[in-house]
Short mmCIF file of C-alpha atoms in Angstrom, two decimals:
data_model
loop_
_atom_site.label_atom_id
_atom_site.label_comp_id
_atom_site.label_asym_id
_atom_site.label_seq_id
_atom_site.Cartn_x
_atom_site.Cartn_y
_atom_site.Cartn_z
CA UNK A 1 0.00 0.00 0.00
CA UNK A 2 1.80 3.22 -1.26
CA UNK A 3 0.31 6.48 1.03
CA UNK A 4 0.82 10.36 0.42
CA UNK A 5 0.49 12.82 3.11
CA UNK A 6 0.50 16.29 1.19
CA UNK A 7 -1.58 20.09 1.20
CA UNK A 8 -3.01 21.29 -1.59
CA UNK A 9 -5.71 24.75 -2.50
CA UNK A 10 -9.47 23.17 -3.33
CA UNK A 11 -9.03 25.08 -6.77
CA UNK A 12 -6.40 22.11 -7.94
CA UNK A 13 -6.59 19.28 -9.75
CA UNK A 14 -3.71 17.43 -7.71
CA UNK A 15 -5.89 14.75 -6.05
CA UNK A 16 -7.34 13.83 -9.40
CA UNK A 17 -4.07 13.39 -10.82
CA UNK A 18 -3.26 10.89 -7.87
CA UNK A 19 -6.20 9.21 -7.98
CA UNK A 20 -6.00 8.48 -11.64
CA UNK A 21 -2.60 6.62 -10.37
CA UNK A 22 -4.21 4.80 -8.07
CA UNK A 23 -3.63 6.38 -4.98
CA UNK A 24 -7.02 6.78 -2.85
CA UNK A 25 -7.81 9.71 -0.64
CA UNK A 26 -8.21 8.44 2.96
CA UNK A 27 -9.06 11.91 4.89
CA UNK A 28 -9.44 15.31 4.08
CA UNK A 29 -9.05 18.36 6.22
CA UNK A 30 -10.08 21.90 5.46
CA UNK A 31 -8.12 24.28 7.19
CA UNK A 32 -8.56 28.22 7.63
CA UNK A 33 -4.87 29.04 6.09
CA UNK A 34 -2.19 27.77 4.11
CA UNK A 35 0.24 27.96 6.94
CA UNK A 36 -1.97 26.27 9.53
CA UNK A 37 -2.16 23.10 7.12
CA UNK A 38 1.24 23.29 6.39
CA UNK A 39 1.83 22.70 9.98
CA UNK A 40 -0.68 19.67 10.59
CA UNK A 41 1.30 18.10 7.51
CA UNK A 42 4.88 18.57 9.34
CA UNK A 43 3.42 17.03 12.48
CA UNK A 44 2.04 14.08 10.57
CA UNK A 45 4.91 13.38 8.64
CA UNK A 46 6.76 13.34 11.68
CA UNK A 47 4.58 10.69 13.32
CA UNK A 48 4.81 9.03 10.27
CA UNK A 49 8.53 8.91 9.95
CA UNK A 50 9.81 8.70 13.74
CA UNK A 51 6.89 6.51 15.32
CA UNK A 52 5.61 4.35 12.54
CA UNK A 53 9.11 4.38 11.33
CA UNK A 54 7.91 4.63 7.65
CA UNK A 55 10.71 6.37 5.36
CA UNK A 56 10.10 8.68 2.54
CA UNK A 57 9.53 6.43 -0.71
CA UNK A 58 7.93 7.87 -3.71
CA UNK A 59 9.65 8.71 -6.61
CA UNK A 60 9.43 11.21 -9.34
CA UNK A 61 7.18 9.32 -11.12
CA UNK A 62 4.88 8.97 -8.34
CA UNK A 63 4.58 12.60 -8.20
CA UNK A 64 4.35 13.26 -11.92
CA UNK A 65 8.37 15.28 -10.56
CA UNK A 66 6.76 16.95 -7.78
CA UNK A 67 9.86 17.01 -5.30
CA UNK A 68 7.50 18.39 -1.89
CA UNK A 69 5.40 15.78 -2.00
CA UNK A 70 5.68 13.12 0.74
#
C-alpha cells in the first residue's frame, strides 16, 4: 500500500491526478490558512517517519516530478 500525506488549494486538480494513479484519498481536512495546514502536515509526517518508522519512498514518477510531496 503506497500512502501520500500532502496540502493542496481546493481550486487544484492534484488529487485527481493521484487518484488516476491509483492512490485513494483516505481523509481530508479543510483548514482556515495555508500555513496552519502546512503545519498539521509537518506534524504528521513526523509521526509518520519517527513513530511508525515509515521512510520517505515515492519517486518522481509517483509525483508526476513533484519534489514536496511526501
Amino acid at each position: 500500500m503506497r500512502g501520500v500525506v500532502g496540502i493542496t488549494a481546493t481550486t487544484s486538480d492534484r488529487v485527481a491526478r493521484f487518484e488516476k494513479r491509483g492512490f485513494t484519498v483516505v481523509r481530508s481536512l479543510d483548514f482556515q490558512t495555508g500555513q496552519h495546514a502546512w503545519n498539521v502536515e509537518r506534524e504528521v509526517l513526523g509521526h509518520v517517519r519517527t513513530r511508525l518508522g515509515l521512510r520517505h519512498a515515492l519517486t518522481d514518477a509517483d509525483t508526476q516530478g513533484n519534489r514536496r510531496l511526501d
